[in-house]
Amino acid sequence: MKSLTKLAATAMHGQRVVMLTAYDAMFAGYASKAGVDILLVGDSLGMVIQGHTDTLRVTVEQMAYHTACVARGNVDSVILGDMPFGSYQASPEDAMRAAATLMQAGAHAVKLEGGATMAPTIRFLVERGVPVVGHIGMTPQSVHAFGGFRVQGRTDAAIEQLKNDLTAITDAGASMVVLECVPAAVGTLLGQTSTIPVIGIGAGLDVHGQVMVLHDILGWTAKPPKFTRNFAAWTDTAQEAIAAYVDAVRGATFPAENEWYA
Ligand code: KIV
């Protein structure tokens, strides 16, 4: 069984981390057998499974259900449970209850969105035995505050904030951080200075790994984001497409320049 701690250590020595969303047992099995390091039971399921236009309606109970499905299909990947909107922002105690539900369903670690503001909550969870992955940049649960799913980190002030967020999350004990939708130069800046692995999604190549939404890499998304690639376009099966994604992340051939933001 892979562990988040070991993956974090090897990532800091150059082995790229491959993360992919999974929501059910069958695809969890395919992805784990293809070598995906971390199966993210993402709250993106609110969009790709439930058909909503954002992730805000997903509940802890729904996340626990999908986490249990993924756990049944998993072979040896780390299962990362996404903390849904409203389950962790109000208090560290709320966060602990939600994290416990996800871990009892089969998650090995949890991910939560937010920077310095969430650092005390991350510390609270880590001190109580919950491994945490942070998530900064374009955090989808803040879509209404951002005025849409927009690239973040475009001004000096925003870059400074991202640097502060990363430091705060790191000091609080997060094992890794997901960095979403920022210009590639910002990805490089954070990737090269971070002391924990930075896992990019729309953050360029100079980070410690990539995370993608399963439906995007299988070519099932009607309007795919710029930063993804349809790995099923030249493969015959979903398993082969996932394996091609794994190879491309490990071999640093994904993303390419047309798949990141300038
Ligand atoms: O929910 C999710 O799938 C995510 C990824 C987009 C990183 O958080």
Short mmCIF file of C-alpha atoms and ligand atoms in Angstrom, two decimals:
data_model
loop_
_atom_site.label_atom_id
_atom_site.label_comp_id
_atom_site.label_asym_id
_atom_site.label_seq_id
_atom_site.Cartn_x
_atom_site.Cartn_y
_atom_site.Cartn_z
CA MET A 1 0.00 0.00 0.00
CA LYS A 2 1.31 3.42 -0.93
CA SER A 3 1.32 6.07 1.78
CA LEU A 4 0.91 9.83 1.58
CA THR A 5 4.05 10.33 3.68
CA LYS A 6 6.20 8.14 1.41
CA LEU A 7 4.75 9.75 -1.73
CA ALA A 8 5.49 13.20 -0.32
CA ALA A 9 9.08 12.22 0.43
CA THR A 10 9.75 10.67 -2.99
CA ALA A 11 8.05 13.61 -4.71
CA MET A 12 10.54 15.99 -3.10
CA HIS A 13 13.28 13.82 -4.66
CA GLY A 14 11.87 14.08 -8.15
CA GLN A 15 9.32 11.26 -8.53
CA ARG A 16 6.19 12.93 -9.89
CA VAL A 17 2.93 12.22 -8.07
CA VAL A 18 -0.01 11.02 -10.16
CA MET A 19 -3.41 11.89 -8.73
CA LEU A 20 -6.75 11.24 -10.45
CA THR A 21 -10.32 11.55 -9.29
CA ALA A 22 -12.33 8.36 -8.73
CA TYR A 23 -15.93 8.10 -7.62
CA ASP A 24 -16.76 4.40 -7.90
CA ALA A 25 -15.26 0.96 -7.35
CA MET A 26 -14.70 0.02 -10.98
CA PHE A 27 -12.71 3.10 -11.98
CA ALA A 28 -10.87 3.08 -8.65
CA GLY A 29 -9.67 -0.42 -9.57
CA TYR A 30 -8.66 0.60 -13.10
CA ALA A 31 -6.78 3.67 -11.86
CA SER A 32 -5.07 1.91 -8.99
CA LYS A 33 -3.92 -0.96 -11.24
CA ALA A 34 -2.67 1.59 -13.80
CA GLY A 35 -0.36 3.07 -11.15
CA VAL A 36 -2.26 6.17 -10.03
CA ASP A 37 -0.70 7.10 -6.67
CA ILE A 38 -3.64 8.97 -5.17
CA LEU A 39 -7.33 8.42 -5.88
CA LEU A 40 -9.06 11.71 -5.11
CA VAL A 41 -12.71 11.23 -4.24
CA GLY A 42 -13.29 14.79 -5.40
CA ASP A 43 -16.32 16.91 -4.67
CA SER A 44 -16.19 17.49 -8.43
CA LEU A 45 -18.62 14.56 -8.31
CA GLY A 46 -21.24 17.23 -7.71
CA MET A 47 -20.66 18.30 -11.30
CA VAL A 48 -19.58 15.18 -13.21
CA ILE A 49 -21.83 12.65 -11.42
CA GLN A 50 -24.71 14.69 -10.01
CA GLY A 51 -24.97 17.19 -12.87
CA HIS A 52 -24.80 20.42 -10.86
CA THR A 53 -23.03 23.49 -12.19
CA ASP A 54 -20.76 23.72 -9.15
CA THR A 55 -19.55 21.61 -6.22
CA LEU A 56 -21.43 23.40 -3.44
CA ARG A 57 -24.36 21.01 -2.97
CA VAL A 58 -22.30 17.93 -2.16
CA THR A 59 -22.75 16.61 1.40
CA VAL A 60 -20.49 14.70 3.77
CA GLU A 61 -22.83 11.68 3.52
CA GLN A 62 -22.54 11.65 -0.28
CA MET A 63 -18.74 11.94 -0.05
CA ALA A 64 -18.67 9.07 2.43
CA TYR A 65 -20.77 6.92 0.10
CA HIS A 66 -18.43 7.50 -2.87
CA THR A 67 -15.34 7.08 -0.66
CA ALA A 68 -16.62 3.66 0.44
CA CYS A 69 -17.23 2.69 -3.22
CA VAL A 70 -13.69 3.76 -4.15
CA ALA A 71 -12.23 1.91 -1.15
CA ARG A 72 -13.88 -1.32 -2.33
CA GLY A 73 -12.24 -1.03 -5.77
CA ASN A 74 -8.86 0.28 -4.66
CA VAL A 75 -5.82 -1.96 -4.88
CA ASP A 76 -2.91 -0.06 -3.37
CA SER A 77 -3.43 3.67 -3.97
CA VAL A 78 -3.86 6.34 -1.32
CA ILE A 79 -7.50 7.41 -1.04
CA LEU A 80 -7.95 11.14 -0.53
CA GLY A 81 -11.41 12.27 0.57
CA ASP A 82 -12.49 15.78 -0.36
CA MET A 83 -14.12 17.77 2.43
CA PRO A 84 -17.32 19.24 0.96
CA PHE A 85 -18.42 22.87 1.21
CA GLY A 86 -19.71 23.80 4.66
CA SER A 87 -18.26 20.76 6.43
CA TYR A 88 -15.04 22.34 7.72
CA GLN A 89 -15.05 26.15 7.37
CA ALA A 90 -16.99 27.00 10.56
CA SER A 91 -14.79 25.29 13.13
CA PRO A 92 -11.94 22.78 13.51
CA GLU A 93 -14.34 20.56 15.46
CA ASP A 94 -16.75 20.44 12.49
CA ALA A 95 -13.77 19.60 10.29
CA MET A 96 -12.70 16.77 12.59
CA ARG A 97 -16.20 15.26 12.52
CA ALA A 98 -16.35 15.41 8.72
CA ALA A 99 -12.81 14.03 8.37
CA ALA A 100 -13.66 11.16 10.73
CA THR A 101 -16.71 10.27 8.62
CA LEU A 102 -14.62 10.19 5.44
CA MET A 103 -11.83 8.19 7.05
CA GLN A 104 -14.29 5.70 8.52
CA ALA A 105 -15.61 5.30 4.97
CA GLY A 106 -12.12 4.42 3.73
CA ALA A 107 -10.16 7.63 3.10
CA HIS A 108 -6.51 7.68 4.18
CA ALA A 109 -6.31 11.48 4.14
CA VAL A 110 -8.55 14.47 3.48
CA LYS A 111 -8.27 17.54 1.25
CA LEU A 112 -9.69 20.93 2.09
CA GLU A 113 -9.76 24.21 0.21
CA GLY A 114 -8.32 27.48 1.47
CA GLY A 115 -5.04 29.09 2.44
CA ALA A 116 -3.84 30.83 5.61
CA THR A 117 -7.41 31.11 6.96
CA MET A 118 -7.66 27.32 7.09
CA ALA A 119 -4.20 26.77 8.65
CA PRO A 120 -5.49 26.44 12.26
CA THR A 121 -8.00 23.83 11.08
CA ILE A 122 -5.30 21.92 9.19
CA ARG A 123 -3.11 21.95 12.32
CA PHE A 124 -6.06 20.74 14.44
CA LEU A 125 -6.66 17.78 12.11
CA VAL A 126 -2.99 16.87 11.69
CA GLU A 127 -2.44 16.90 15.46
CA ARG A 128 -5.35 14.44 15.76
CA GLY A 129 -3.94 11.96 13.26
CA VAL A 130 -5.61 13.11 10.04
CA PRO A 131 -3.21 13.59 7.11
CA VAL A 132 -4.27 16.72 5.19
CA VAL A 133 -3.74 17.93 1.63
CA GLY A 134 -4.35 21.66 1.10
CA HIS A 135 -5.89 23.23 -2.00
CA ILE A 136 -5.14 26.80 -3.12
CA GLY A 137 -5.42 28.94 -6.26
CA MET A 138 -8.78 28.55 -8.00
CA THR A 139 -10.65 26.77 -5.22
CA PRO A 140 -13.97 25.65 -6.78
CA GLN A 141 -15.98 26.00 -3.55
CA SER A 142 -15.29 29.78 -3.77
CA VAL A 143 -16.62 30.01 -7.34
CA HIS A 144 -19.17 32.66 -6.41
CA ALA A 145 -16.59 34.76 -4.59
CA PHE A 146 -14.33 34.55 -7.67
CA GLY A 147 -17.20 35.40 -10.03
CA GLY A 148 -16.71 32.18 -11.98
CA PHE A 149 -14.08 29.47 -12.52
CA ARG A 150 -11.31 31.98 -13.29
CA VAL A 151 -7.53 31.74 -13.37
CA GLN A 152 -6.10 33.09 -10.10
CA GLY A 153 -2.67 34.55 -9.23
CA ARG A 154 -2.59 37.16 -11.98
CA THR A 155 -1.49 40.16 -9.87
CA ASP A 156 1.54 40.73 -7.63
CA ALA A 157 -0.77 40.93 -4.60
CA ALA A 158 -2.46 37.64 -5.52
CA ILE A 159 0.91 35.93 -5.99
CA GLU A 160 2.07 37.23 -2.61
CA GLN A 161 -1.14 35.86 -1.06
CA LEU A 162 -0.56 32.44 -2.66
CA LYS A 163 3.00 32.38 -1.26
CA ASN A 164 1.67 33.25 2.22
CA ASP A 165 -1.06 30.61 1.89
CA LEU A 166 1.44 27.93 0.94
CA THR A 167 3.71 28.83 3.87
CA ALA A 168 0.80 28.80 6.33
CA ILE A 169 -0.49 25.44 5.09
CA THR A 170 3.00 23.95 5.20
CA ASP A 171 3.67 25.24 8.73
CA ALA A 172 0.31 23.81 9.82
CA GLY A 173 1.48 20.34 8.80
CA ALA A 174 -0.19 19.67 5.43
CA SER A 175 1.45 16.78 3.56
CA MET A 176 0.89 18.21 0.06
CA VAL A 177 -1.01 21.01 -1.62
CA VAL A 178 -3.12 21.08 -4.78
CA LEU A 179 -2.55 24.27 -6.82
CA GLU A 180 -5.37 24.92 -9.29
CA CYS A 181 -5.60 27.23 -12.30
CA VAL A 182 -2.77 29.71 -11.99
CA PRO A 183 -0.34 30.95 -14.64
CA ALA A 184 2.47 28.42 -15.26
CA ALA A 185 5.06 30.94 -13.98
CA VAL A 186 3.24 31.01 -10.63
CA GLY A 187 3.21 27.20 -10.62
CA THR A 188 6.98 27.24 -11.20
CA LEU A 189 7.53 29.81 -8.44
CA LEU A 190 5.56 27.85 -5.86
CA GLY A 191 6.76 24.45 -7.11
CA GLN A 192 10.42 25.45 -6.83
CA THR A 193 10.19 27.09 -3.41
CA SER A 194 7.77 24.76 -1.64
CA THR A 195 8.98 22.31 0.99
CA ILE A 196 5.92 20.11 0.45
CA PRO A 197 4.85 18.64 -2.91
CA VAL A 198 2.74 20.94 -5.07
CA ILE A 199 0.27 18.98 -7.20
CA GLY A 200 -0.89 21.04 -10.15
CA ILE A 201 -4.13 21.20 -12.08
CA GLY A 202 -3.82 23.94 -14.66
CA ALA A 203 -0.60 25.13 -12.98
CA GLY A 204 1.99 24.10 -15.59
CA LEU A 205 4.69 21.46 -15.56
CA ASP A 206 7.16 22.71 -12.93
CA VAL A 207 5.35 21.22 -9.97
CA HIS A 208 5.68 17.87 -8.18
CA GLY A 209 2.74 16.08 -9.78
CA GLN A 210 -0.62 16.49 -11.48
CA VAL A 211 -4.24 15.86 -10.60
CA MET A 212 -7.02 15.60 -13.18
CA VAL A 213 -10.73 14.88 -13.19
CA LEU A 214 -11.33 11.36 -14.56
CA HIS A 215 -14.09 12.45 -16.95
CA ASP A 216 -11.81 15.10 -18.49
CA ILE A 217 -8.97 12.70 -19.31
CA LEU A 218 -11.43 10.18 -20.76
CA GLY A 219 -12.83 12.83 -23.10
CA TRP A 220 -16.30 12.72 -21.57
CA THR A 221 -16.59 16.41 -20.65
CA ALA A 222 -18.64 18.49 -23.07
CA LYS A 223 -16.53 21.64 -22.65
CA PRO A 224 -13.19 20.44 -21.26
CA PRO A 225 -10.95 22.97 -19.52
CA LYS A 226 -7.83 24.15 -21.38
CA PHE A 227 -5.52 22.36 -18.92
CA THR A 228 -6.74 18.83 -19.57
CA ARG A 229 -6.02 16.28 -22.31
CA ASN A 230 -8.24 13.60 -23.79
CA PHE A 231 -6.05 10.52 -23.27
CA ALA A 232 -8.79 8.33 -24.74
CA ALA A 233 -8.37 9.95 -28.16
CA TRP A 234 -5.66 7.48 -29.20
CA THR A 235 -6.27 4.55 -26.82
CA ASP A 236 -8.84 1.75 -27.10
CA THR A 237 -9.99 1.36 -23.52
CA ALA A 238 -10.47 3.46 -20.40
CA GLN A 239 -7.74 1.43 -18.69
CA GLU A 240 -5.28 2.31 -21.48
CA ALA A 241 -6.26 5.98 -21.33
CA ILE A 242 -5.61 6.09 -17.58
CA ALA A 243 -2.27 4.29 -18.07
CA ALA A 244 -1.33 6.87 -20.75
CA TYR A 245 -2.14 9.65 -18.27
CA VAL A 246 0.07 7.99 -15.63
CA ASP A 247 2.97 7.69 -18.10
CA ALA A 248 2.57 11.27 -19.30
CA VAL A 249 2.64 12.69 -15.76
CA ARG A 250 5.58 10.55 -14.66
CA GLY A 251 7.49 11.26 -17.87
CA ALA A 252 6.74 15.02 -17.66
CA THR A 253 5.12 15.06 -21.11
CA PHE A 254 1.87 16.35 -19.61
CA PRO A 255 0.90 19.14 -19.47
CA ALA A 256 2.28 20.73 -22.64
CA GLU A 257 2.44 24.48 -23.32
CA ASN A 258 -1.01 24.63 -24.92
CA GLU A 259 -2.38 23.02 -21.72
CA TRP A 260 -1.28 25.73 -19.28
CA TYR A 261 -2.01 29.41 -18.68
CA ALA A 262 0.50 32.12 -19.62
O1 KIV B 1 -12.94 17.83 -6.57
C1 KIV B 1 -11.99 17.68 -7.34
O2 KIV B 1 -12.02 16.90 -8.29
C2 KIV B 1 -10.81 18.49 -7.09
C3 KIV B 1 -9.79 18.56 -8.18
C4 KIV B 1 -10.29 19.46 -9.23
C5 KIV B 1 -8.45 18.96 -7.68
O3 KIV B 1 -10.68 19.11 -6.06
#
